[in-house]
PDB file of C-alpha atoms and ligand atoms in Angstrom:
ATOM      1  CA  MET A 943      -0.140  -0.002   0.175  1.00  0.00           C
ATOM      2  CA  ASP A 944       1.509   3.212  -0.994  1.00  0.00           C
ATOM      3  CA  ALA A 945       1.522   6.274   1.470  1.00  0.00           C
ATOM      4  CA  GLU A 946      -1.555   8.299   0.182  1.00  0.00           C
ATOM      5  CA  THR A 947      -3.510   5.151   0.075  1.00  0.00           C
ATOM      6  CA  ILE A 948      -2.706   4.585   3.932  1.00  0.00           C
ATOM      7  CA  GLU A 949      -3.300   8.331   4.677  1.00  0.00           C
ATOM      8  CA  ASN A 950      -6.943   7.713   3.273  1.00  0.00           C
ATOM      9  CA  TYR A 951      -7.584   4.890   5.155  1.00  0.00           C
ATOM     10  CA  LYS A 952      -6.711   6.363   8.181  1.00  0.00           C
ATOM     11  CA  LYS A 953      -8.841   9.784   7.312  1.00  0.00           C
ATOM     12  CA  ALA A 954     -11.754   7.666   6.610  1.00  0.00           C
ATOM     13  CA  GLY A 955     -11.396   5.722  10.069  1.00  0.00           C
ATOM     14  CA  LYS A 956     -11.212   8.532  12.120  1.00  0.00           C
ATOM     15  CA  ILE A 957     -14.426  10.368   9.830  1.00  0.00           C
ATOM     16  CA  ALA A 958     -16.092   7.003  10.508  1.00  0.00           C
ATOM     17  CA  ALA A 959     -15.540   7.375  14.466  1.00  0.00           C
ATOM     18  CA  GLU A 960     -16.563  10.912  14.388  1.00  0.00           C
ATOM     19  CA  ALA A 961     -19.894   9.835  12.357  1.00  0.00           C
ATOM     20  CA  LEU A 962     -20.377   6.941  14.627  1.00  0.00           C
ATOM     21  CA  ALA A 963     -19.765   9.166  17.848  1.00  0.00           C
ATOM     22  CA  TYR A 964     -22.490  11.759  16.461  1.00  0.00           C
ATOM     23  CA  GLY A 965     -25.071   9.207  15.508  1.00  0.00           C
ATOM     24  CA  LYS A 966     -24.623   7.345  18.861  1.00  0.00           C
ATOM     25  CA  GLU A 967     -25.820  10.508  20.716  1.00  0.00           C
ATOM     26  CA  LEU A 968     -28.634  10.723  18.463  1.00  0.00           C
ATOM     27  CA  ILE A 969     -29.865   7.273  19.588  1.00  0.00           C
ATOM     28  CA  ARG A 970     -32.679   8.268  22.233  1.00  0.00           C
ATOM     29  CA  LYS A 971     -36.357   7.635  22.815  1.00  0.00           C
ATOM     30  CA  ASP A 972     -39.036   9.177  20.538  1.00  0.00           C
ATOM     31  CA  SER A 973     -36.349   9.889  18.206  1.00  0.00           C
ATOM     32  CA  SER A 974     -36.736   8.798  14.340  1.00  0.00           C
ATOM     33  CA  VAL A 975     -34.590   6.101  13.030  1.00  0.00           C
ATOM     34  CA  LEU A 976     -34.647   7.672   9.495  1.00  0.00           C
ATOM     35  CA  ASP A 977     -33.805  10.886  10.787  1.00  0.00           C
ATOM     36  CA  VAL A 978     -30.634   9.904  12.628  1.00  0.00           C
ATOM     37  CA  LEU A 979     -29.477   7.940   9.365  1.00  0.00           C
ATOM     38  CA  ASN A 980     -29.965  10.814   7.527  1.00  0.00           C
ATOM     39  CA  LYS A 981     -28.413  12.924   9.991  1.00  0.00           C
ATOM     40  CA  VAL A 982     -25.148  10.385   9.834  1.00  0.00           C
ATOM     41  CA  GLU A 983     -25.162  10.439   6.299  1.00  0.00           C
ATOM     42  CA  GLU A 984     -25.005  13.974   5.901  1.00  0.00           C
ATOM     43  CA  LYS A 985     -22.290  14.277   8.859  1.00  0.00           C
ATOM     44  CA  ILE A 986     -20.410  12.441   6.732  1.00  0.00           C
ATOM     45  CA  ILE A 987     -20.362  14.225   3.615  1.00  0.00           C
ATOM     46  CA  SER A 988     -19.860  17.366   5.398  1.00  0.00           C
ATOM     47  CA  LEU A 989     -16.458  15.905   6.467  1.00  0.00           C
ATOM     48  CA  ASP A 990     -15.732  15.246   2.900  1.00  0.00           C
ATOM     49  CA  ALA A 991     -16.165  11.820   2.837  1.00  0.00           C
ATOM     50  CA  LEU A 992     -18.790   9.341   1.227  1.00  0.00           C
ATOM     51  CA  PRO A 993     -20.963   6.644   3.077  1.00  0.00           C
ATOM     52  CA  ALA A 994     -19.252   3.153   2.304  1.00  0.00           C
ATOM     53  CA  PHE A 995     -22.561   1.715   2.479  1.00  0.00           C
ATOM     54  CA  PRO A 996     -25.776   3.137   3.975  1.00  0.00           C
ATOM     55  CA  ALA A 997     -25.744   3.717   7.628  1.00  0.00           C
ATOM     56  CA  GLN A 998     -27.903   0.965   9.361  1.00  0.00           C
ATOM     57  CA  ILE A 999     -29.754   1.037  12.353  1.00  0.00           C
ATOM     58  CA  SER A1000     -30.703  -2.568  13.314  1.00  0.00           C
ATOM     59  CA  MET A1001     -32.845  -3.337  16.547  1.00  0.00           C
ATOM     60  CA  ASN A1002     -33.641  -6.166  18.822  1.00  0.00           C
ATOM     61  CA  GLU A1003     -33.474  -9.515  17.085  1.00  0.00           C
ATOM     62  CA  ILE A1004     -32.427  -7.692  13.655  1.00  0.00           C
ATOM     63  CA  ALA A1005     -28.491  -8.243  13.618  1.00  0.00           C
ATOM     64  CA  ALA A1006     -27.815  -6.354  10.712  1.00  0.00           C
ATOM     65  CA  HIS A1007     -28.556  -4.728   6.928  1.00  0.00           C
ATOM     66  CA  PHE A1008     -31.813  -3.134   8.187  1.00  0.00           C
ATOM     67  CA  CYS A1009     -32.243   0.241   6.559  1.00  0.00           C
ATOM     68  CA  PRO A1010     -35.835   2.338   6.538  1.00  0.00           C
ATOM     69  CA  GLU A1011     -37.295   3.659   3.272  1.00  0.00           C
ATOM     70  CA  ASP A1012     -37.849   7.187   3.096  1.00  0.00           C
ATOM     71  CA  ASP A1013     -41.444   6.976   4.364  1.00  0.00           C
ATOM     72  CA  ASP A1014     -40.201   4.996   7.238  1.00  0.00           C
ATOM     73  CA  SER A1015     -42.056   6.431  10.465  1.00  0.00           C
ATOM     74  CA  LEU A1016     -40.250   4.049  12.828  1.00  0.00           C
ATOM     75  CA  VAL A1017     -38.970   5.602  16.192  1.00  0.00           C
ATOM     76  CA  PHE A1018     -36.676   4.473  18.804  1.00  0.00           C
ATOM     77  CA  SER A1019     -38.392   3.167  22.025  1.00  0.00           C
ATOM     78  CA  ASP A1020     -36.799   0.718  24.182  1.00  0.00           C
ATOM     79  CA  GLN A1021     -34.663  -1.436  21.755  1.00  0.00           C
ATOM     80  CA  VAL A1022     -31.220  -2.632  21.871  1.00  0.00           C
ATOM     81  CA  VAL A1023     -29.997  -0.644  18.834  1.00  0.00           C
ATOM     82  CA  SER A1024     -27.138  -1.219  16.663  1.00  0.00           C
ATOM     83  CA  LEU A1025     -25.402   1.876  14.650  1.00  0.00           C
ATOM     84  CA  ASP A1026     -23.445   0.207  11.706  1.00  0.00           C
ATOM     85  CA  ILE A1027     -21.472   3.103   9.512  1.00  0.00           C
ATOM     86  CA  GLY A1028     -18.951   2.905   7.035  1.00  0.00           C
ATOM     87  CA  VAL A1029     -16.917   5.826   5.127  1.00  0.00           C
ATOM     88  CA  HIS A1030     -14.947   6.007   2.461  1.00  0.00           C
ATOM     89  CA  ILE A1031     -12.284   8.120   0.608  1.00  0.00           C
ATOM     90  CA  ASP A1032     -11.493   7.271  -2.977  1.00  0.00           C
ATOM     91  CA  GLY A1033     -12.539   3.763  -2.128  1.00  0.00           C
ATOM     92  CA  CYS A1034     -10.600   3.333   1.146  1.00  0.00           C
ATOM     93  CA  ILE A1035     -13.124   2.375   3.766  1.00  0.00           C
ATOM     94  CA  GLY A1036     -13.430   2.768   7.753  1.00  0.00           C
ATOM     95  CA  ASP A1037     -16.220   0.405   8.869  1.00  0.00           C
ATOM     96  CA  ASN A1038     -17.726   0.725  12.548  1.00  0.00           C
ATOM     97  CA  ALA A1039     -20.254  -0.197  14.801  1.00  0.00           C
ATOM     98  CA  CYS A1040     -21.788   0.484  18.148  1.00  0.00           C
ATOM     99  CA  SER A1041     -24.932  -0.746  20.095  1.00  0.00           C
ATOM    100  CA  VAL A1042     -26.949   1.141  22.554  1.00  0.00           C
ATOM    101  CA  ASP A1043     -29.302  -0.329  25.058  1.00  0.00           C
ATOM    102  CA  LEU A1044     -32.703   2.176  25.427  1.00  0.00           C
ATOM    103  CA  SER A1045     -34.263  -0.324  27.677  1.00  0.00           C
ATOM    104  CA  GLY A1046     -31.565  -0.290  30.464  1.00  0.00           C
ATOM    105  CA  ASN A1047     -32.150  -4.134  30.926  1.00  0.00           C
ATOM    106  CA  ASN A1048     -29.360  -5.474  28.899  1.00  0.00           C
ATOM    107  CA  PRO A1049     -26.052  -3.602  29.469  1.00  0.00           C
ATOM    108  CA  GLU A1050     -24.303  -7.002  30.015  1.00  0.00           C
ATOM    109  CA  LEU A1051     -25.084  -7.682  26.255  1.00  0.00           C
ATOM    110  CA  ILE A1052     -23.412  -4.459  24.966  1.00  0.00           C
ATOM    111  CA  LYS A1053     -20.760  -5.048  27.181  1.00  0.00           C
ATOM    112  CA  ALA A1054     -20.157  -8.361  25.716  1.00  0.00           C
ATOM    113  CA  SER A1055     -19.361  -7.439  22.119  1.00  0.00           C
ATOM    114  CA  GLU A1056     -17.442  -4.394  23.558  1.00  0.00           C
ATOM    115  CA  GLU A1057     -14.999  -6.420  25.469  1.00  0.00           C
ATOM    116  CA  ALA A1058     -15.041  -9.267  22.773  1.00  0.00           C
ATOM    117  CA  LEU A1059     -13.909  -6.378  20.388  1.00  0.00           C
ATOM    118  CA  LYS A1060     -11.442  -5.500  22.746  1.00  0.00           C
ATOM    119  CA  ALA A1061      -9.938  -9.131  23.492  1.00  0.00           C
ATOM    120  CA  ALA A1062      -9.698  -9.567  19.595  1.00  0.00           C
ATOM    121  CA  ILE A1063      -7.950  -6.539  18.947  1.00  0.00           C
ATOM    122  CA  GLU A1064      -5.445  -7.561  21.588  1.00  0.00           C
ATOM    123  CA  VAL A1065      -4.561 -10.833  19.940  1.00  0.00           C
ATOM    124  CA  VAL A1066      -4.139  -9.058  16.517  1.00  0.00           C
ATOM    125  CA  LYS A1067      -1.066  -9.304  14.476  1.00  0.00           C
ATOM    126  CA  VAL A1068       0.812 -10.273  11.375  1.00  0.00           C
ATOM    127  CA  GLY A1069       0.585 -14.156  11.147  1.00  0.00           C
ATOM    128  CA  VAL A1070      -1.762 -14.735  13.799  1.00  0.00           C
ATOM    129  CA  LYS A1071      -4.230 -17.547  13.110  1.00  0.00           C
ATOM    130  CA  LEU A1072      -7.784 -15.855  12.542  1.00  0.00           C
ATOM    131  CA  SER A1073      -9.246 -18.514  14.692  1.00  0.00           C
ATOM    132  CA  GLU A1074      -7.202 -17.184  17.418  1.00  0.00           C
ATOM    133  CA  ILE A1075      -9.135 -13.975  16.856  1.00  0.00           C
ATOM    134  CA  GLY A1076     -12.568 -15.730  16.692  1.00  0.00           C
ATOM    135  CA  LYS A1077     -11.305 -17.720  19.730  1.00  0.00           C
ATOM    136  CA  ALA A1078     -10.807 -14.272  21.738  1.00  0.00           C
ATOM    137  CA  ILE A1079     -14.340 -13.243  20.722  1.00  0.00           C
ATOM    138  CA  GLU A1080     -16.137 -16.387  21.748  1.00  0.00           C
ATOM    139  CA  ASP A1081     -14.433 -16.973  24.804  1.00  0.00           C
ATOM    140  CA  THR A1082     -15.447 -13.368  25.815  1.00  0.00           C
ATOM    141  CA  ILE A1083     -18.816 -13.519  24.711  1.00  0.00           C
ATOM    142  CA  THR A1084     -19.931 -16.790  26.097  1.00  0.00           C
ATOM    143  CA  SER A1085     -18.046 -15.925  29.412  1.00  0.00           C
ATOM    144  CA  PHE A1086     -20.751 -12.979  29.921  1.00  0.00           C
ATOM    145  CA  GLY A1087     -23.574 -16.017  29.003  1.00  0.00           C
ATOM    146  CA  PHE A1088     -24.243 -15.067  25.579  1.00  0.00           C
ATOM    147  CA  GLN A1089     -23.784 -16.664  21.912  1.00  0.00           C
ATOM    148  CA  PRO A1090     -21.560 -14.970  19.495  1.00  0.00           C
ATOM    149  CA  VAL A1091     -23.367 -15.091  16.036  1.00  0.00           C
ATOM    150  CA  ARG A1092     -21.495 -17.682  14.298  1.00  0.00           C
ATOM    151  CA  ASN A1093     -22.476 -16.815  10.481  1.00  0.00           C
ATOM    152  CA  LEU A1094     -21.744 -13.313  10.731  1.00  0.00           C
ATOM    153  CA  SER A1095     -17.922 -12.197  10.721  1.00  0.00           C
ATOM    154  CA  GLY A1096     -15.480  -9.629  10.238  1.00  0.00           C
ATOM    155  CA  HIS A1097     -13.759  -9.237   6.981  1.00  0.00           C
ATOM    156  CA  GLY A1098     -11.277  -7.427   4.543  1.00  0.00           C
ATOM    157  CA  LEU A1099     -11.539  -3.921   3.734  1.00  0.00           C
ATOM    158  CA  ASP A1100      -9.805  -3.526  -0.238  1.00  0.00           C
ATOM    159  CA  LEU A1101     -10.570  -0.794  -2.382  1.00  0.00           C
ATOM    160  CA  TYR A1102     -14.585  -0.117  -3.075  1.00  0.00           C
ATOM    161  CA  ASN A1103     -14.718  -3.741  -1.550  1.00  0.00           C
ATOM    162  CA  ILE A1104     -16.417  -4.076   1.767  1.00  0.00           C
ATOM    163  CA  HIS A1105     -16.403  -7.707   2.161  1.00  0.00           C
ATOM    164  CA  SER A1106     -13.032  -8.738   1.050  1.00  0.00           C
ATOM    165  CA  SER A1107     -10.947 -11.826   2.414  1.00  0.00           C
ATOM    166  CA  PRO A1108     -10.291 -12.927   4.806  1.00  0.00           C
ATOM    167  CA  THR A1109     -13.164 -13.751   6.883  1.00  0.00           C
ATOM    168  CA  ILE A1110     -12.633 -13.052  10.543  1.00  0.00           C
ATOM    169  CA  PRO A1111     -14.573 -15.467  12.627  1.00  0.00           C
ATOM    170  CA  ASN A1112     -16.635 -14.485  15.449  1.00  0.00           C
ATOM    171  CA  PHE A1113     -15.784 -18.221  16.682  1.00  0.00           C
ATOM    172  CA  ASN A1114     -12.723 -20.621  17.198  1.00  0.00           C
ATOM    173  CA  THR A1115     -13.082 -22.364  13.726  1.00  0.00           C
ATOM    174  CA  LYS A1116      -9.812 -24.104  14.457  1.00  0.00           C
ATOM    175  CA  ASP A1117      -8.510 -23.549  11.090  1.00  0.00           C
ATOM    176  CA  ASN A1118      -4.799 -22.638  10.608  1.00  0.00           C
ATOM    177  CA  ALA A1119      -5.548 -19.500   8.085  1.00  0.00           C
ATOM    178  CA  VAL A1120      -3.320 -16.590   9.218  1.00  0.00           C
ATOM    179  CA  LEU A1121      -3.571 -12.868   9.018  1.00  0.00           C
ATOM    180  CA  GLU A1122      -1.598 -11.331   6.750  1.00  0.00           C
ATOM    181  CA  LYS A1123      -0.680  -7.200   6.337  1.00  0.00           C
ATOM    182  CA  GLN A1124      -3.998  -5.769   5.070  1.00  0.00           C
ATOM    183  CA  VAL A1125      -6.812  -3.823   6.500  1.00  0.00           C
ATOM    184  CA  ILE A1126      -9.643  -5.300   8.162  1.00  0.00           C
ATOM    185  CA  ALA A1127     -12.765  -4.992  10.428  1.00  0.00           C
ATOM    186  CA  ILE A1128     -13.778  -7.040  13.495  1.00  0.00           C
ATOM    187  CA  GLU A1129     -17.275  -7.258  14.360  1.00  0.00           C
ATOM    188  CA  PRO A1130     -18.473  -9.521  17.445  1.00  0.00           C
ATOM    189  CA  PHE A1131     -21.891  -9.772  17.626  1.00  0.00           C
ATOM    190  CA  ALA A1132     -23.542 -11.045  20.845  1.00  0.00           C
ATOM    191  CA  THR A1133     -26.840 -12.506  20.898  1.00  0.00           C
ATOM    192  CA  THR A1134     -29.325 -13.968  23.991  1.00  0.00           C
ATOM    193  CA  GLY A1135     -30.686 -16.217  21.061  1.00  0.00           C
ATOM    194  CA  ALA A1136     -28.847 -19.497  19.179  1.00  0.00           C
ATOM    195  CA  GLY A1137     -25.815 -17.493  17.780  1.00  0.00           C
ATOM    196  CA  LEU A1138     -27.020 -17.761  14.087  1.00  0.00           C
ATOM    197  CA  ILE A1139     -28.825 -15.216  12.020  1.00  0.00           C
ATOM    198  CA  GLN A1140     -30.747 -16.151   8.738  1.00  0.00           C
ATOM    199  CA  GLU A1141     -32.186 -13.768   6.114  1.00  0.00           C
ATOM    200  CA  HIS A1142     -35.823 -12.566   6.668  1.00  0.00           C
ATOM    201  CA  GLY A1143     -37.775  -9.714   4.995  1.00  0.00           C
ATOM    202  CA  GLU A1144     -37.691  -7.400   2.173  1.00  0.00           C
ATOM    203  CA  PRO A1145     -34.122  -6.108   1.156  1.00  0.00           C
ATOM    204  CA  SER A1146     -33.601  -2.127   0.983  1.00  0.00           C
ATOM    205  CA  VAL A1147     -29.668  -2.687   1.001  1.00  0.00           C
ATOM    206  CA  PHE A1148     -28.532  -3.491  -2.411  1.00  0.00           C
ATOM    207  CA  ALA A1149     -25.091  -3.464  -4.686  1.00  0.00           C
ATOM    208  CA  LEU A1150     -24.541  -3.717  -8.351  1.00  0.00           C
ATOM    209  CA  MET A1151     -23.056  -6.748  -9.505  1.00  0.00           C
ATOM    210  CA  GLY A1152     -21.410  -6.114 -13.094  1.00  0.00           C
ATOM    211  CA  ARG A1153     -22.325  -3.972 -16.004  1.00  0.00           C
ATOM    212  CA  LYS A1154     -25.062  -4.291 -18.449  1.00  0.00           C
ATOM    213  CA  SER A1155     -26.922  -1.905 -20.876  1.00  0.00           C
ATOM    214  CA  VAL A1156     -30.403  -0.922 -20.249  1.00  0.00           C
ATOM    215  CA  ARG A1157     -32.974   0.818 -22.695  1.00  0.00           C
ATOM    216  CA  VAL A1158     -35.291   2.757 -20.822  1.00  0.00           C
ATOM    217  CA  GLY A1159     -34.333   6.381 -20.115  1.00  0.00           C
ATOM    218  CA  PHE A1160     -35.013   6.628 -16.507  1.00  0.00           C
ATOM    219  CA  VAL A1161     -33.769   3.360 -16.032  1.00  0.00           C
ATOM    220  CA  ARG A1162     -30.353   4.276 -17.662  1.00  0.00           C
ATOM    221  CA  ASP A1163     -30.360   7.661 -15.268  1.00  0.00           C
ATOM    222  CA  ILE A1164     -30.933   5.265 -12.069  1.00  0.00           C
ATOM    223  CA  LEU A1165     -28.322   3.051 -13.483  1.00  0.00           C
ATOM    224  CA  LYS A1166     -26.087   5.551 -14.100  1.00  0.00           C
ATOM    225  CA  LYS A1167     -26.335   6.919 -10.664  1.00  0.00           C
ATOM    226  CA  ILE A1168     -26.039   3.465  -9.109  1.00  0.00           C
ATOM    227  CA  GLU A1169     -22.855   3.291 -11.062  1.00  0.00           C
ATOM    228  CA  SER A1170     -21.652   6.257  -9.232  1.00  0.00           C
ATOM    229  CA  TYR A1171     -21.297   4.205  -6.227  1.00  0.00           C
ATOM    230  CA  ASN A1172     -18.429   1.718  -7.866  1.00  0.00           C
ATOM    231  CA  GLY A1173     -19.865  -1.495  -6.279  1.00  0.00           C
ATOM    232  CA  LEU A1174     -20.447  -0.379  -2.891  1.00  0.00           C
ATOM    233  CA  PRO A1175     -23.667  -1.238  -1.311  1.00  0.00           C
ATOM    234  CA  PHE A1176     -26.472   1.144  -1.410  1.00  0.00           C
ATOM    235  CA  THR A1177     -30.215   1.699  -0.409  1.00  0.00           C
ATOM    236  CA  THR A1178     -33.408   2.434  -2.168  1.00  0.00           C
ATOM    237  CA  ARG A1179     -34.062   6.001  -0.310  1.00  0.00           C
ATOM    238  CA  TRP A1180     -30.879   7.210  -1.762  1.00  0.00           C
ATOM    239  CA  LEU A1181     -32.279   6.844  -5.108  1.00  0.00           C
ATOM    240  CA  THR A1182     -35.962   8.504  -3.948  1.00  0.00           C
ATOM    241  CA  LYS A1183     -34.214  11.445  -3.546  1.00  0.00           C
ATOM    242  CA  ASP A1184     -33.997  12.218  -7.238  1.00  0.00           C
ATOM    243  CA  PHE A1185     -36.480   9.345  -8.910  1.00  0.00           C
ATOM    244  CA  SER A1186     -39.894   8.261  -7.973  1.00  0.00           C
ATOM    245  CA  ALA A1187     -40.426   5.215  -5.537  1.00  0.00           C
ATOM    246  CA  ALA A1188     -42.152   3.593  -8.588  1.00  0.00           C
ATOM    247  CA  GLN A1189     -39.453   4.334 -10.988  1.00  0.00           C
ATOM    248  CA  VAL A1190     -36.793   2.881  -8.420  1.00  0.00           C
ATOM    249  CA  ARG A1191     -38.973  -0.253  -8.035  1.00  0.00           C
ATOM    250  CA  PHE A1192     -39.088  -0.494 -12.017  1.00  0.00           C
ATOM    251  CA  ALA A1193     -35.446  -0.120 -12.381  1.00  0.00           C
ATOM    252  CA  PHE A1194     -34.640  -2.201  -9.420  1.00  0.00           C
ATOM    253  CA  ASN A1195     -36.863  -4.943 -11.250  1.00  0.00           C
ATOM    254  CA  GLN A1196     -34.985  -4.524 -14.514  1.00  0.00           C
ATOM    255  CA  LEU A1197     -31.426  -5.052 -12.851  1.00  0.00           C
ATOM    256  CA  LYS A1198     -32.456  -8.100 -11.080  1.00  0.00           C
ATOM    257  CA  GLN A1199     -33.684  -9.527 -14.567  1.00  0.00           C
ATOM    258  CA  LEU A1200     -30.246  -8.844 -16.029  1.00  0.00           C
ATOM    259  CA  GLN A1201     -28.810 -10.467 -12.730  1.00  0.00           C
ATOM    260  CA  ILE A1202     -26.783  -7.664 -11.668  1.00  0.00           C
ATOM    261  CA  LEU A1203     -28.450  -6.609  -8.489  1.00  0.00           C
ATOM    262  CA  HIS A1204     -27.126  -7.847  -5.311  1.00  0.00           C
ATOM    263  CA  GLU A1205     -29.838  -8.075  -2.435  1.00  0.00           C
ATOM    264  CA  TYR A1206     -28.977  -8.026   1.163  1.00  0.00           C
ATOM    265  CA  PRO A1207     -32.299  -8.594   3.027  1.00  0.00           C
ATOM    266  CA  PRO A1208     -32.571  -8.103   6.832  1.00  0.00           C
ATOM    267  CA  LEU A1209     -30.440 -10.870   8.765  1.00  0.00           C
ATOM    268  CA  VAL A1210     -32.444 -11.914  11.724  1.00  0.00           C
ATOM    269  CA  GLU A1211     -31.527 -13.838  14.640  1.00  0.00           C
ATOM    270  CA  LYS A1212     -32.811 -17.234  14.216  1.00  0.00           C
ATOM    271  CA  ASN A1213     -34.193 -17.594  17.829  1.00  0.00           C
ATOM    272  CA  ASN A1214     -35.365 -13.976  17.826  1.00  0.00           C
ATOM    273  CA  GLY A1215     -32.522 -13.357  20.206  1.00  0.00           C
ATOM    274  CA  LEU A1216     -31.525  -9.774  21.074  1.00  0.00           C
ATOM    275  CA  VAL A1217     -28.101  -9.044  19.178  1.00  0.00           C
ATOM    276  CA  SER A1218     -25.524  -6.285  19.863  1.00  0.00           C
ATOM    277  CA  GLN A1219     -22.517  -5.300  17.996  1.00  0.00           C
ATOM    278  CA  ALA A1220     -19.257  -3.739  17.974  1.00  0.00           C
ATOM    279  CA  GLU A1221     -16.644  -3.322  15.071  1.00  0.00           C
ATOM    280  CA  HIS A1222     -13.470  -1.409  14.569  1.00  0.00           C
ATOM    281  CA  SER A1223     -11.747  -1.380  11.454  1.00  0.00           C
ATOM    282  CA  LEU A1224      -7.663  -2.038  11.498  1.00  0.00           C
ATOM    283  CA  LEU A1225      -4.791  -1.299   9.614  1.00  0.00           C
ATOM    284  CA  VAL A1226      -2.570  -4.844  10.015  1.00  0.00           C
ATOM    285  CA  ASP A1227       0.977  -4.128   9.309  1.00  0.00           C
ATOM    286  CA  ASP A1228       4.499  -4.172  11.549  1.00  0.00           C
ATOM    287  CA  GLU A1229       2.332  -2.290  13.945  1.00  0.00           C
ATOM    288  CA  VAL A1230      -1.195  -2.720  14.486  1.00  0.00           C
ATOM    289  CA  ILE A1231      -3.345   0.467  14.373  1.00  0.00           C
ATOM    290  CA  VAL A1232      -7.218   0.798  15.078  1.00  0.00           C
ATOM    291  CA  LEU A1233      -8.478   3.238  12.663  1.00  0.00           C
ATOM    292  CA  THR A1234     -11.752   3.999  13.656  1.00  0.00           C
ATOM    293  CA  LYS A1235     -10.874   6.246  16.492  1.00  0.00           C
ATOM    294  CA  VAL A1236     -11.591   9.797  16.753  1.00  0.00           C
TER     295      VAL A1236
HETATM  296 CO1  LIG B2348     -18.180  -4.703   8.698  1.00  0.00          CO
END
């Protein structure tokens, strides 16, 4: 990685952390979920960066990939709330997340994912087995009496690629693959449920998976907008700023038929257990740097 790329990762990480701290403060009883997400994305743009994926708020048994549409009236009440924010500068991504317990009844669940993240970061270095990182996460979460979510994992952060290799497991996979010099995100999820998530419900997060041409004028315009995200995930509400909901729906159907629209449906805990999440991005080199710090 050249010096400029490293600098961009550092900047993106710092802005992601600022946006996360800002968004976390906005999560309060009776405020609008959509409003918080819009404000977080505006904040990212005001800091001269772009969202690497739609800011997401997943609550209670939903672990990830929940993104309200722009007519959604959902408000916070007493949920366990996870806020996941990605930022990029020229494709260099910073990814981080935190959870807030608005009920006041689940402080340990929040702590379990936070402590698991700390324990994982402590073992990170070039050459460490990925399963060692997973073990640190699993041991910490189970010590709190919860389960790690086994089929969600941390990941590499390549240029314009939010989920590159390696997979950083949230449990001890016992395999021997090791960490190399790269940028990664570690994201433990702790749950009161079984520790497995499954896709459930209608997606509002998507990514474009290749290039094809379309005939209809407004579909072409929508596709052009989507191509400007460079393969990074986007959400319906970003497009309905400039196009009608019916046009966007029509365009999505076309892109699906052309098999270039990847869908990310909400991920829900199998036993409807509550889920908390914590996440940091790290630059792994001779020295390990947590990138997503203010
Ligand atoms: Co992530």
